[in-house]
């Protein structure tokens, strides 16, 4: 499965936020979108997910324009992991994850035993089976985020879109959530994710897109996450440190500077 | 201060975070539904045996079976009249109104992602009340009053929907819909006051006032037929589509990403809930609290999953309003208007639910 954005413009009724955006994401790729607040990352995501109409150009999946696709058809292809928030009703974790099967159910049906089995597999994949019968509104933010990822993979999409899945998480949970997403991408799901941390891209991305006032650029982490680019994008000075881990593998880290 | 909580000497303290895990819960929602159904049947049968012209259960069974088999009557004409012209229509209407208001309350709470929403949120009740008040002003008969109320209830919600579409276009449509509903509601409430103000204080004014307070005193078989049609048309889609409505608890966009056509679902639910609410108010007057309290109670019993919660609301709502109506016609020599009883019973009960459900819902 290949998601392709062709020369597309995004925005709302009276305001175009992004112009002439083009990029491709294939199955198994981990695509990380970096950019400052308010630059239009969420608008881009909302357009891919069909919440708002594209203003120009087109978005295709395997060459087919998705503009006219029905909601269930789109949901079977693209799964969405929003930032974890608390719904007004105390659903159980299993209830929440089963909602990932909605696109596969008939209009009048509810989940069957098979659907429950698929949901339980997702829980196991992410090693959170112990949450199954807990109340979604009572578990921690990190656990809620994992549940939303489980819900998205229960949807069995070929592409996952994650909107800052690590915001509101503690340091350990940020890395744990990212590594789980990375594992999914290694298993063949295409991943498109936004993040506020260049280090997240170093940790798992195969491709990076940098979105700032100079425009939109796609490349590898090495090409794009440079000291100059970070200064241009975020307006701060950083040092990109190159180190080796205990096994001698090269790793890099983006460290903000105090001066 | 307990010594365990002190941790200033680098002591590793594992007791600090103990008991922080929420507990796992497994509920038997299917079983609860069966119990609620049995409760409903018991209340239904009991309702025949209370009040003036009470019909004891054995006699009720005799009448029922002999009617079914076409055998000649062994009971008095009075029993026949009371049973078929008064008691059965009234019991059925009480059941339907309770079920309808609870179902639309549950649907709206899911639709608007807010547990504080009741069925009159989009103006159906105020509109229906106005229709009834106008019909009473024009000295219309009971059937005309019911029809006028129903029509005006529908018109009020249509007005809300159209105005909100004009204002909202696509952005934030739920919030605009609710706010427009408040505006339309208060507009129609003002119209009701106007109708009261111009009404003859000797006969029309009290009639309007009593009608608005709600009651099933004058219900006949004709009224039942009149409200049965919108009830069936309204309740069937609400029940069929109920699982999909769960997704909306997570918001419009997430629901879409899960593969739910939110615009279509919302439109269908608004139409159905409006049919239910308008037909209920048209038949029984403005009966508050049921549509707010019963979905909460149902959620406590079977959890928020609408697959179970909606049927539970319907069963509970039917039994609840039937019980309230039984109280209304038996406890005092004069019938107490239903809206007064539902408020007196409902308000403290709601407080109880809030206190009990403060941290969870068990």
Coordinates of C-alpha atoms in Angstrom, one line a residue:
Chain A
X1 CA 0.0 0.0 0.0
X2 CA 1.3 3.4 -1.0
X3 CA -0.1 6.7 0.3
X4 CA 0.7 9.5 -2.1
X5 CA 0.0 13.2 -1.6
X6 CA 0.2 14.8 -5.0
X7 CA 0.7 18.6 -5.1
X8 CA -2.0 19.1 -2.6
X9 CA -3.2 22.2 -0.8
X10 CA -4.9 22.0 2.6
X11 CA -7.0 24.3 4.7
X12 CA -10.4 25.5 5.7
X13 CA -13.2 27.3 3.9
X14 CA -11.5 30.8 3.8
X15 CA -7.9 30.0 4.7
X16 CA -5.4 27.8 2.9
X17 CA -2.8 26.5 5.4
X18 CA -0.5 24.4 3.3
X19 CA 0.2 24.6 -0.4
X20 CA 1.8 22.3 -2.9
X21 CA 2.6 19.4 -0.6
X22 CA 3.8 16.2 -2.2
X23 CA 5.1 13.0 -0.5
X24 CA 4.8 9.3 -0.5
X25 CA 4.6 6.7 2.3
X26 CA 4.8 3.0 1.6
X27 CA 4.0 0.0 3.8
X28 CA 6.7 -0.6 6.4
X29 CA 7.9 3.0 6.3
X30 CA 8.1 5.1 9.4
X31 CA 7.4 8.7 8.4
X32 CA 7.9 11.4 11.0
X33 CA 6.5 14.9 10.5
X34 CA 8.4 17.6 12.4
X35 CA 7.4 21.2 12.6
X36 CA 6.6 24.0 15.0
X37 CA 3.1 24.6 16.5
X38 CA 0.5 26.1 14.2
X39 CA 2.4 25.2 11.0
X40 CA -0.4 22.9 9.7
X41 CA 0.5 19.4 10.8
X42 CA -2.9 18.6 12.2
X43 CA -4.6 20.2 9.1
X44 CA -2.5 17.8 6.9
X45 CA -3.6 14.8 9.0
X46 CA -7.3 15.8 9.0
X47 CA -7.2 16.0 5.2
X48 CA -5.6 12.6 4.8
X49 CA -8.2 11.2 7.2
X50 CA -11.0 12.8 5.2
X51 CA -12.2 15.1 8.1
X52 CA -11.8 18.1 5.8
X53 CA -11.7 18.2 2.0
X54 CA -8.5 18.7 0.1
X55 CA -8.4 22.2 -1.5
X56 CA -6.3 21.2 -4.5
X57 CA -4.3 18.3 -5.8
X58 CA -5.1 14.8 -4.6
X59 CA -4.5 12.1 -2.1
X60 CA -4.3 8.6 -3.4
X61 CA -4.0 5.1 -1.9
X62 CA -2.3 2.7 -4.4
X63 CA -3.1 5.2 -7.1
X64 CA -6.8 5.6 -6.3
X65 CA -8.1 9.0 -5.2
X66 CA -9.6 8.6 -1.7
X67 CA -11.8 11.7 -1.9
X68 CA -15.0 9.7 -2.7
X69 CA -14.3 6.7 -0.5
X70 CA -16.9 5.8 2.1
X71 CA -16.0 6.2 5.8
X72 CA -15.8 2.4 6.4
X73 CA -13.7 1.9 3.3
X74 CA -11.2 4.6 4.3
X75 CA -11.2 3.3 7.9
X76 CA -10.2 -0.2 6.7
X77 CA -7.2 1.3 5.0
X78 CA -6.1 4.1 7.4
X79 CA -6.2 3.8 11.2
X80 CA -6.0 6.9 13.3
X81 CA -4.4 7.2 16.8
X82 CA -5.4 10.6 18.3
X83 CA -3.9 12.1 21.4
X84 CA -5.4 10.2 24.4
X85 CA -8.2 12.1 26.0
X86 CA -11.0 11.1 28.4
X87 CA -14.4 10.3 26.9
X88 CA -17.5 11.3 29.0
X89 CA -18.6 7.7 29.6
X90 CA -16.7 5.0 31.5
X91 CA -16.2 2.4 28.8
X92 CA -14.1 -0.7 29.5
X93 CA -10.8 -1.0 27.7
X94 CA -12.2 -4.0 25.7
X95 CA -15.2 -1.9 24.7
X96 CA -12.9 0.9 23.4
X97 CA -10.7 -1.5 21.5
X98 CA -13.7 -3.3 20.0
X99 CA -14.7 0.0 18.4
X100 CA -11.8 -0.6 16.1
X101 CA -14.0 -3.3 14.4
X102 CA -16.7 -0.8 13.5
X103 CA -15.6 -0.3 10.0
X104 CA -15.8 -4.1 9.4
X105 CA -19.3 -4.5 10.9
X106 CA -22.6 -4.2 9.1
X107 CA -24.6 -1.1 9.8
X108 CA -26.8 -2.9 12.3
X109 CA -24.4 -5.3 13.9
X110 CA -22.2 -5.3 17.0
X111 CA -18.9 -7.2 17.5
X112 CA -18.9 -11.0 17.4
X113 CA -16.7 -13.5 19.1
X114 CA -14.3 -13.3 16.2
X115 CA -14.1 -9.5 16.7
X116 CA -13.4 -10.0 20.4
X117 CA -10.6 -12.4 19.5
X118 CA -9.0 -9.8 17.2
X119 CA -9.2 -7.2 19.9
X120 CA -7.6 -9.6 22.4
X121 CA -4.8 -10.2 19.9
X122 CA -4.1 -6.5 19.7
X123 CA -4.0 -6.3 23.5
X124 CA -1.4 -9.1 23.4
X125 CA 0.6 -7.6 20.6
X126 CA 1.1 -4.5 22.8
X127 CA 1.5 -6.5 26.0
X128 CA -1.4 -4.7 27.7
X129 CA -3.8 -7.7 28.1
X130 CA -4.0 -6.9 31.9
X131 CA -5.9 -3.8 31.0
X132 CA -8.7 -5.6 29.2
X133 CA -11.5 -5.4 31.8
X134 CA -10.4 -2.1 33.4
X135 CA -12.3 1.2 32.9
X136 CA -10.7 3.3 30.2
X137 CA -11.3 6.5 32.0
X138 CA -9.5 5.3 35.1
X139 CA -6.2 4.0 33.7
X140 CA -3.2 6.2 33.2
X141 CA -2.5 8.5 30.2
X142 CA 0.3 6.2 28.9
X143 CA -2.0 3.2 29.2
X144 CA -4.8 5.1 27.4
X145 CA -2.4 5.9 24.6
X146 CA -1.5 2.2 24.3
X147 CA -5.2 1.3 24.2
X148 CA -5.8 3.8 21.4
X149 CA -2.9 2.2 19.4
X150 CA -4.5 -1.2 20.1
X151 CA -7.8 0.1 18.9
X152 CA -6.2 1.3 15.7
X153 CA -4.5 -2.0 14.9
X154 CA -7.7 -3.8 15.7
X155 CA -9.0 -1.9 12.7
X156 CA -6.5 -3.8 10.6
X157 CA -5.4 -0.9 8.5
X158 CA -2.4 -0.8 6.2
X159 CA -1.5 2.7 7.3
X160 CA -1.4 4.2 10.8
X161 CA -1.7 7.9 11.4
X162 CA -0.6 9.1 14.8
X163 CA -1.0 12.7 16.0
X164 CA 1.6 13.3 18.6
X165 CA 1.1 10.0 20.3
X166 CA 3.7 10.8 22.9
X167 CA 2.4 14.1 24.2
X168 CA 1.2 13.8 27.9
X169 CA 3.3 10.8 28.5
X170 CA 6.2 10.4 30.9
X171 CA 9.7 9.8 29.6
X172 CA 9.6 6.1 29.8
X173 CA 6.1 5.8 28.3
X174 CA 7.2 8.0 25.4
X175 CA 9.9 5.6 24.4
X176 CA 7.8 2.5 25.1
X177 CA 5.0 3.8 22.9
X178 CA 7.4 4.8 20.1
X179 CA 9.1 1.4 20.2
X180 CA 5.7 -0.4 19.9
X181 CA 4.9 1.8 16.9
X182 CA 8.3 1.0 15.4
X183 CA 7.6 -2.7 15.8
X184 CA 4.3 -2.3 14.0
X185 CA 6.1 -0.5 11.1
X186 CA 8.7 -3.3 11.0
X187 CA 5.8 -5.8 10.6
X188 CA 4.7 -4.0 7.5
X189 CA 2.3 -1.2 8.5
X190 CA 3.0 2.2 7.1
X191 CA 3.3 4.8 9.8
X192 CA 2.8 8.6 9.6
X193 CA 3.4 10.3 12.9
X194 CA 3.9 13.9 14.1
X195 CA 6.2 14.6 17.0
X196 CA 7.7 17.6 18.7
X197 CA 11.0 15.9 19.4
X198 CA 13.7 15.3 16.8
X199 CA 15.0 12.5 19.0
X200 CA 11.8 10.6 18.3
X201 CA 12.7 10.7 14.7
X202 CA 16.2 9.5 15.4
X203 CA 14.8 6.6 17.4
X204 CA 12.5 5.1 14.8
X205 CA 12.0 7.0 11.6
X206 CA 13.0 5.8 8.1
X207 CA 11.8 9.1 6.6
X208 CA 11.4 12.6 8.0
X209 CA 9.4 15.6 6.7
X210 CA 10.3 19.0 8.0
X211 CA 7.5 21.6 7.8
X212 CA 8.3 25.2 8.6
X213 CA 7.9 28.6 7.2
X214 CA 10.5 27.9 4.4
X215 CA 8.3 25.1 3.1
X216 CA 8.0 21.4 3.2
X217 CA 11.0 19.0 2.8
X218 CA 11.2 15.3 2.8
X219 CA 14.3 13.2 3.4
X220 CA 16.2 11.0 5.8
X221 CA 16.9 11.9 9.4
X222 CA 20.6 12.6 8.5
X223 CA 19.7 15.0 5.8
X224 CA 17.0 17.0 7.5
X225 CA 17.7 16.9 11.3
X226 CA 20.6 19.2 11.2
X227 CA 21.6 22.0 13.6
X228 CA 20.8 24.6 10.9
X229 CA 17.4 23.2 10.1
X230 CA 16.4 22.9 13.8
X231 CA 17.3 26.6 14.2
X232 CA 15.3 27.5 11.2
X233 CA 12.3 25.4 12.3
X234 CA 12.1 26.0 16.0
X235 CA 14.2 29.1 16.4
X236 CA 16.5 27.6 19.0
X237 CA 20.1 26.5 19.0
X238 CA 20.8 22.7 19.2
X239 CA 23.7 20.4 19.0
X240 CA 23.4 17.1 17.2
X241 CA 25.6 14.7 19.1
X242 CA 26.9 11.5 17.5
X243 CA 27.6 8.7 20.0
X244 CA 27.8 5.0 20.0
X245 CA 25.7 2.7 22.2
X246 CA 27.1 -0.2 24.3
X247 CA 27.3 -2.4 21.2
X248 CA 29.1 0.2 19.1
X249 CA 26.0 1.1 17.0
X250 CA 26.0 4.8 16.0
X251 CA 23.2 6.8 17.6
X252 CA 22.5 10.4 17.4
X253 CA 20.8 12.9 19.7
X254 CA 19.5 16.4 19.4
X255 CA 20.4 18.4 22.5
X256 CA 19.1 22.0 23.1
X257 CA 21.7 24.6 24.1
X258 CA 21.4 27.1 26.8
X259 CA 23.0 30.0 24.9
Chain B
X1 CA 2.9 10.7 59.7
X2 CA 3.6 7.0 59.3
X3 CA 7.3 6.1 59.1
X4 CA 6.7 4.3 55.8
X5 CA 5.9 7.5 54.0
X6 CA 9.2 9.2 55.0
X7 CA 11.8 8.8 52.4
X8 CA 14.6 11.2 53.0
X9 CA 17.4 8.8 53.5
X10 CA 17.5 7.2 50.1
X11 CA 15.5 4.3 51.3
X12 CA 13.7 2.5 48.5
X13 CA 10.1 2.7 49.4
X14 CA 7.7 0.4 47.5
X15 CA 4.7 1.1 49.6
X16 CA 4.1 4.6 48.4
X17 CA 2.4 3.6 45.1
X18 CA 0.5 0.7 46.5
X19 CA -3.2 0.2 45.7
X20 CA -3.0 2.8 42.9
X21 CA -4.3 0.3 40.2
X22 CA -7.9 0.6 39.2
X23 CA -9.7 -2.7 39.6
X24 CA -10.8 -4.9 36.7
X25 CA -14.5 -5.4 36.2
X26 CA -16.5 -7.9 34.4
X27 CA -20.2 -7.3 34.1
X28 CA -23.1 -9.5 33.2
X29 CA -25.0 -7.0 31.1
X30 CA -27.1 -9.7 29.3
X31 CA -28.4 -11.1 32.6
X32 CA -29.3 -7.6 33.9
X33 CA -31.4 -7.0 30.8
X34 CA -33.3 -10.2 31.5
X35 CA -33.9 -9.1 35.1
X36 CA -35.1 -5.7 33.9
X37 CA -37.5 -7.3 31.5
X38 CA -39.0 -9.4 34.3
X39 CA -39.3 -6.3 36.5
X40 CA -41.1 -4.6 33.7
X41 CA -43.6 -7.5 33.4
X42 CA -44.2 -7.5 37.1
X43 CA -44.9 -3.8 37.2
X44 CA -47.1 -4.1 34.2
X45 CA -49.3 -6.8 35.8
X46 CA -49.3 -5.1 39.2
X47 CA -50.6 -1.9 37.6
X48 CA -53.9 -3.6 36.8
X49 CA -54.4 -4.5 40.4
X50 CA -54.2 -1.1 42.0
X51 CA -56.3 2.1 41.9
X52 CA -60.0 2.5 41.5
X53 CA -61.7 -0.3 39.7
X54 CA -58.8 -2.6 40.4
X55 CA -58.8 -5.8 38.5
X56 CA -57.3 -8.7 40.4
X57 CA -54.8 -10.9 38.6
X58 CA -57.0 -14.0 38.3
X59 CA -59.8 -12.0 36.8
X60 CA -57.4 -10.3 34.5
X61 CA -56.1 -13.6 33.2
X62 CA -59.7 -14.9 32.8
X63 CA -60.6 -11.8 30.7
X64 CA -57.4 -12.1 28.7
X65 CA -57.8 -15.8 27.8
X66 CA -61.5 -15.8 27.1
X67 CA -61.0 -12.8 24.8
X68 CA -58.2 -14.6 23.0
X69 CA -60.3 -17.7 22.5
X70 CA -63.4 -15.8 21.6
X71 CA -65.5 -17.1 24.5
X72 CA -68.4 -15.2 26.0
X73 CA -67.8 -12.7 28.8
X74 CA -68.1 -13.9 32.4
X75 CA -67.3 -10.4 33.8
X76 CA -69.4 -7.3 34.2
X77 CA -69.7 -4.6 31.6
X78 CA -68.0 -2.1 34.0
X79 CA -64.9 -4.3 34.1
X80 CA -64.9 -4.5 30.3
X81 CA -65.2 -0.7 29.9
X82 CA -62.6 0.1 32.6
X83 CA -60.2 -2.5 31.3
X84 CA -60.3 -1.8 27.6
X85 CA -61.1 1.9 27.4
X86 CA -59.2 3.2 30.4
X87 CA -56.8 0.9 32.1
X88 CA -55.0 -0.9 29.2
X89 CA -54.6 2.3 27.1
X90 CA -53.3 4.2 30.1
X91 CA -50.8 1.5 31.1
X92 CA -49.6 1.1 27.5
X93 CA -49.2 4.9 27.0
X94 CA -47.3 5.1 30.3
X95 CA -44.9 2.3 29.2
X96 CA -44.4 3.9 25.8
X97 CA -43.8 7.4 27.1
X98 CA -41.3 6.2 29.7
X99 CA -39.5 4.0 27.1
X100 CA -39.5 6.7 24.5
X101 CA -38.2 9.5 26.7
X102 CA -35.5 7.3 28.1
X103 CA -34.4 6.0 24.7
X104 CA -34.2 9.5 23.3
X105 CA -32.4 10.7 26.4
X106 CA -29.9 7.9 26.1
X107 CA -29.4 8.6 22.4
X108 CA -28.9 12.3 22.8
X109 CA -26.5 11.8 25.7
X110 CA -24.4 9.6 23.4
X111 CA -24.9 11.9 20.4
X112 CA -23.9 15.1 22.2
X113 CA -21.2 13.3 24.4
X114 CA -22.7 14.8 27.5
X115 CA -24.4 12.9 30.3
X116 CA -26.4 16.1 31.3
X117 CA -28.4 16.1 28.1
X118 CA -32.2 15.4 28.2
X119 CA -34.6 14.7 25.3
X120 CA -35.9 18.3 25.2
X121 CA -32.4 19.7 24.3
X122 CA -33.4 20.5 20.7
X123 CA -36.7 22.1 21.5
X124 CA -39.1 19.2 21.0
X125 CA -40.8 19.5 24.3
X126 CA -41.3 23.3 24.2
X127 CA -42.5 23.1 20.6
X128 CA -45.0 20.4 21.5
X129 CA -46.2 22.3 24.6
X130 CA -46.8 25.3 22.4
X131 CA -48.8 23.3 19.9
X132 CA -50.9 21.9 22.7
X133 CA -51.5 25.3 24.2
X134 CA -52.6 26.7 20.9
X135 CA -55.0 23.8 20.2
X136 CA -56.5 24.3 23.7
X137 CA -56.9 28.0 23.1
X138 CA -58.9 27.1 20.0
X139 CA -61.0 24.7 22.0
X140 CA -59.8 21.7 20.1
X141 CA -60.6 18.1 21.1
X142 CA -58.1 15.7 22.7
X143 CA -57.0 14.1 19.4
X144 CA -56.4 17.5 17.7
X145 CA -54.4 18.7 20.8
X146 CA -52.2 15.6 20.5
X147 CA -51.7 16.1 16.7
X148 CA -51.0 19.8 17.1
X149 CA -48.5 19.2 19.9
X150 CA -46.7 16.5 17.9
X151 CA -46.5 18.7 14.8
X152 CA -45.2 21.7 16.6
X153 CA -42.6 19.5 18.4
X154 CA -41.3 18.4 15.1
X155 CA -41.4 21.9 13.7
X156 CA -39.4 23.2 16.6
X157 CA -36.6 20.7 16.1
X158 CA -36.6 21.3 12.3
X159 CA -36.2 24.9 13.1
X160 CA -33.3 24.2 15.4
X161 CA -31.6 21.9 12.8
X162 CA -32.0 24.3 9.9
X163 CA -30.8 27.4 11.8
X164 CA -27.8 25.5 13.2
X165 CA -27.0 24.4 9.6
X166 CA -27.1 27.9 8.4
X167 CA -24.9 29.2 11.2
X168 CA -22.5 26.3 11.5
X169 CA -21.8 25.2 8.0
X170 CA -19.4 22.4 9.0
X171 CA -17.5 23.8 12.0
X172 CA -18.3 22.8 15.5
X173 CA -21.8 21.8 14.4
X174 CA -22.7 19.9 17.6
X175 CA -22.1 22.8 19.9
X176 CA -24.0 25.2 17.6
X177 CA -26.8 22.6 17.4
X178 CA -27.2 22.5 21.1
X179 CA -27.0 26.3 21.5
X180 CA -29.6 26.7 18.8
X181 CA -31.7 24.2 20.5
X182 CA -31.6 26.2 23.7
X183 CA -32.6 29.3 21.8
X184 CA -35.5 27.6 20.0
X185 CA -36.6 26.0 23.3
X186 CA -36.8 29.3 25.1
X187 CA -38.5 31.0 22.2
X188 CA -41.3 28.4 22.3
X189 CA -41.5 28.6 26.0
X190 CA -42.1 32.3 25.5
X191 CA -44.8 31.5 23.0
X192 CA -46.4 29.1 25.6
X193 CA -46.4 32.0 28.2
X194 CA -48.0 34.2 25.6
X195 CA -50.7 31.6 24.9
X196 CA -51.3 31.4 28.7
X197 CA -51.3 35.1 29.1
X198 CA -54.0 35.6 26.4
X199 CA -56.0 32.5 27.6
X200 CA -59.3 32.9 29.5
X201 CA -58.3 32.6 33.2
X202 CA -61.6 30.8 34.1
X203 CA -61.4 27.8 31.8
X204 CA -58.6 27.8 29.2
X205 CA -55.7 28.9 31.4
X206 CA -56.1 26.1 33.9
X207 CA -56.6 23.6 31.1
X208 CA -53.3 24.7 29.5
X209 CA -51.6 24.7 32.9
X210 CA -52.8 21.1 33.7
X211 CA -52.0 19.9 30.3
X212 CA -48.4 21.1 30.5
X213 CA -47.9 19.5 34.0
X214 CA -48.4 16.2 32.3
X215 CA -50.9 13.4 33.0
X216 CA -52.5 10.4 31.5
X217 CA -56.0 10.9 33.0
X218 CA -57.8 11.3 29.7
X219 CA -55.9 8.7 27.7
X220 CA -58.2 6.5 25.5
X221 CA -57.5 3.8 23.0
X222 CA -57.5 6.4 20.2
X223 CA -54.5 8.2 21.8
X224 CA -52.6 5.0 22.0
X225 CA -53.0 4.3 18.2
X226 CA -51.9 7.9 17.5
X227 CA -48.7 7.6 19.4
X228 CA -47.8 4.0 18.6
X229 CA -46.9 4.9 15.0
X230 CA -44.2 7.5 15.7
X231 CA -43.0 5.4 18.6
X232 CA -42.3 2.4 16.4
X233 CA -40.8 4.5 13.6
X234 CA -38.6 6.2 16.1
X235 CA -37.5 3.4 18.3
X236 CA -36.5 0.8 15.6
X237 CA -33.6 2.7 14.0
X238 CA -32.4 3.9 17.4
X239 CA -32.1 0.2 18.5
X240 CA -30.7 -1.0 15.2
X241 CA -27.9 1.6 14.9
X242 CA -27.1 1.7 18.6
X243 CA -23.7 0.1 18.5
X244 CA -22.4 2.6 16.0
X245 CA -23.4 5.5 18.3
X246 CA -20.8 4.4 20.8
X247 CA -18.0 5.8 18.5
X248 CA -19.4 9.3 18.9
X249 CA -18.5 9.3 22.6
X250 CA -14.9 9.8 21.4
X251 CA -15.9 12.8 19.2
X252 CA -16.8 13.4 15.7
X253 CA -13.4 13.0 14.1
X254 CA -12.4 9.8 15.9
X255 CA -15.8 8.3 15.1
X256 CA -15.2 9.0 11.4
X257 CA -11.7 7.5 11.6
X258 CA -13.3 4.4 13.0
X259 CA -15.5 4.2 9.9
X260 CA -18.7 5.7 11.1
X261 CA -20.6 8.2 8.9
X262 CA -21.2 10.6 11.7
X263 CA -23.4 13.1 9.7
X264 CA -25.8 10.3 8.6
X265 CA -25.9 8.8 12.1
X266 CA -26.5 12.1 13.8
X267 CA -29.3 13.0 11.3
X268 CA -31.1 9.7 11.8
X269 CA -30.8 9.9 15.6
X270 CA -32.1 13.4 15.7
X271 CA -35.1 12.5 13.6
X272 CA -35.9 9.4 15.6
X273 CA -35.4 11.0 19.0
X274 CA -37.6 13.9 17.9
X275 CA -40.4 11.6 16.9
X276 CA -40.2 9.8 20.2
X277 CA -40.0 13.0 22.3
X278 CA -42.7 14.9 20.4
X279 CA -45.1 12.0 20.4
X280 CA -44.5 11.5 24.2
X281 CA -45.1 15.1 25.1
X282 CA -48.1 15.2 22.7
X283 CA -49.7 12.3 24.6
X284 CA -48.7 12.9 28.2
X285 CA -47.6 16.5 28.5
X286 CA -44.2 17.8 29.6
X287 CA -42.8 15.1 31.7
X288 CA -39.3 16.0 32.8
X289 CA -36.5 14.0 34.5
X290 CA -37.2 10.6 33.0
X291 CA -35.0 11.1 29.9
X292 CA -32.2 12.5 32.1
X293 CA -32.2 10.1 35.1
X294 CA -33.1 6.8 33.5
X295 CA -30.1 6.6 31.1
X296 CA -27.8 7.3 34.1
X297 CA -29.3 4.5 36.1
X298 CA -29.1 2.2 33.0
X299 CA -25.4 3.1 32.6
X300 CA -24.7 2.2 36.2
X301 CA -26.4 -1.2 35.8
X302 CA -25.0 -2.3 32.5
X303 CA -22.1 0.1 31.6
X304 CA -22.0 2.8 28.9
X305 CA -21.9 0.4 25.9
X306 CA -25.1 1.3 24.1
X307 CA -25.6 -2.3 22.9
X308 CA -26.8 -3.0 26.4
X309 CA -27.4 0.5 27.8
X310 CA -30.1 1.5 25.3
X311 CA -32.3 -1.6 25.8
X312 CA -31.8 -1.2 29.5
X313 CA -32.9 2.4 29.4
X314 CA -36.0 1.4 27.4
X315 CA -37.0 -1.3 29.9
X316 CA -36.2 0.8 33.0
X317 CA -37.9 3.9 31.6
X318 CA -41.1 2.0 30.7
X319 CA -41.2 0.4 34.2
X320 CA -40.4 3.7 35.9
X321 CA -43.0 5.8 34.3
X322 CA -45.6 3.1 34.7
X323 CA -44.8 3.0 38.4
X324 CA -44.9 6.8 38.7
X325 CA -48.3 6.8 37.0
X326 CA -49.6 4.1 39.3
X327 CA -48.5 6.3 42.2
X328 CA -50.2 9.3 40.6
X329 CA -53.5 7.6 40.3
X330 CA -53.6 5.6 43.6
X331 CA -51.8 7.4 46.4
X332 CA -54.0 10.4 46.7
X333 CA -57.7 11.1 46.1
X334 CA -56.7 13.7 43.5
X335 CA -54.4 12.7 40.7
X336 CA -50.9 14.3 41.0
X337 CA -49.6 15.6 37.7
X338 CA -46.8 13.4 36.4
X339 CA -44.1 16.1 36.0
X340 CA -44.5 16.9 39.7
X341 CA -44.0 13.3 40.7
X342 CA -41.1 12.7 38.3
X343 CA -39.3 15.7 39.7
X344 CA -40.0 14.9 43.4
X345 CA -38.8 11.3 42.8
X346 CA -36.2 12.1 40.2
X347 CA -34.3 15.0 41.8
X348 CA -33.2 13.2 45.0
X349 CA -32.6 10.1 43.0
X350 CA -30.3 11.9 40.6
X351 CA -28.4 13.4 43.5
X352 CA -28.0 9.9 44.9
X353 CA -26.7 8.7 41.5
X354 CA -24.2 11.6 41.4
X355 CA -22.9 10.9 44.9
X356 CA -22.7 7.1 44.2
X357 CA -21.1 7.6 40.8
X358 CA -18.7 10.3 41.8
X359 CA -15.6 8.1 41.3
X360 CA -17.0 5.2 39.3
X361 CA -20.3 3.7 38.3
X362 CA -20.7 0.7 40.5

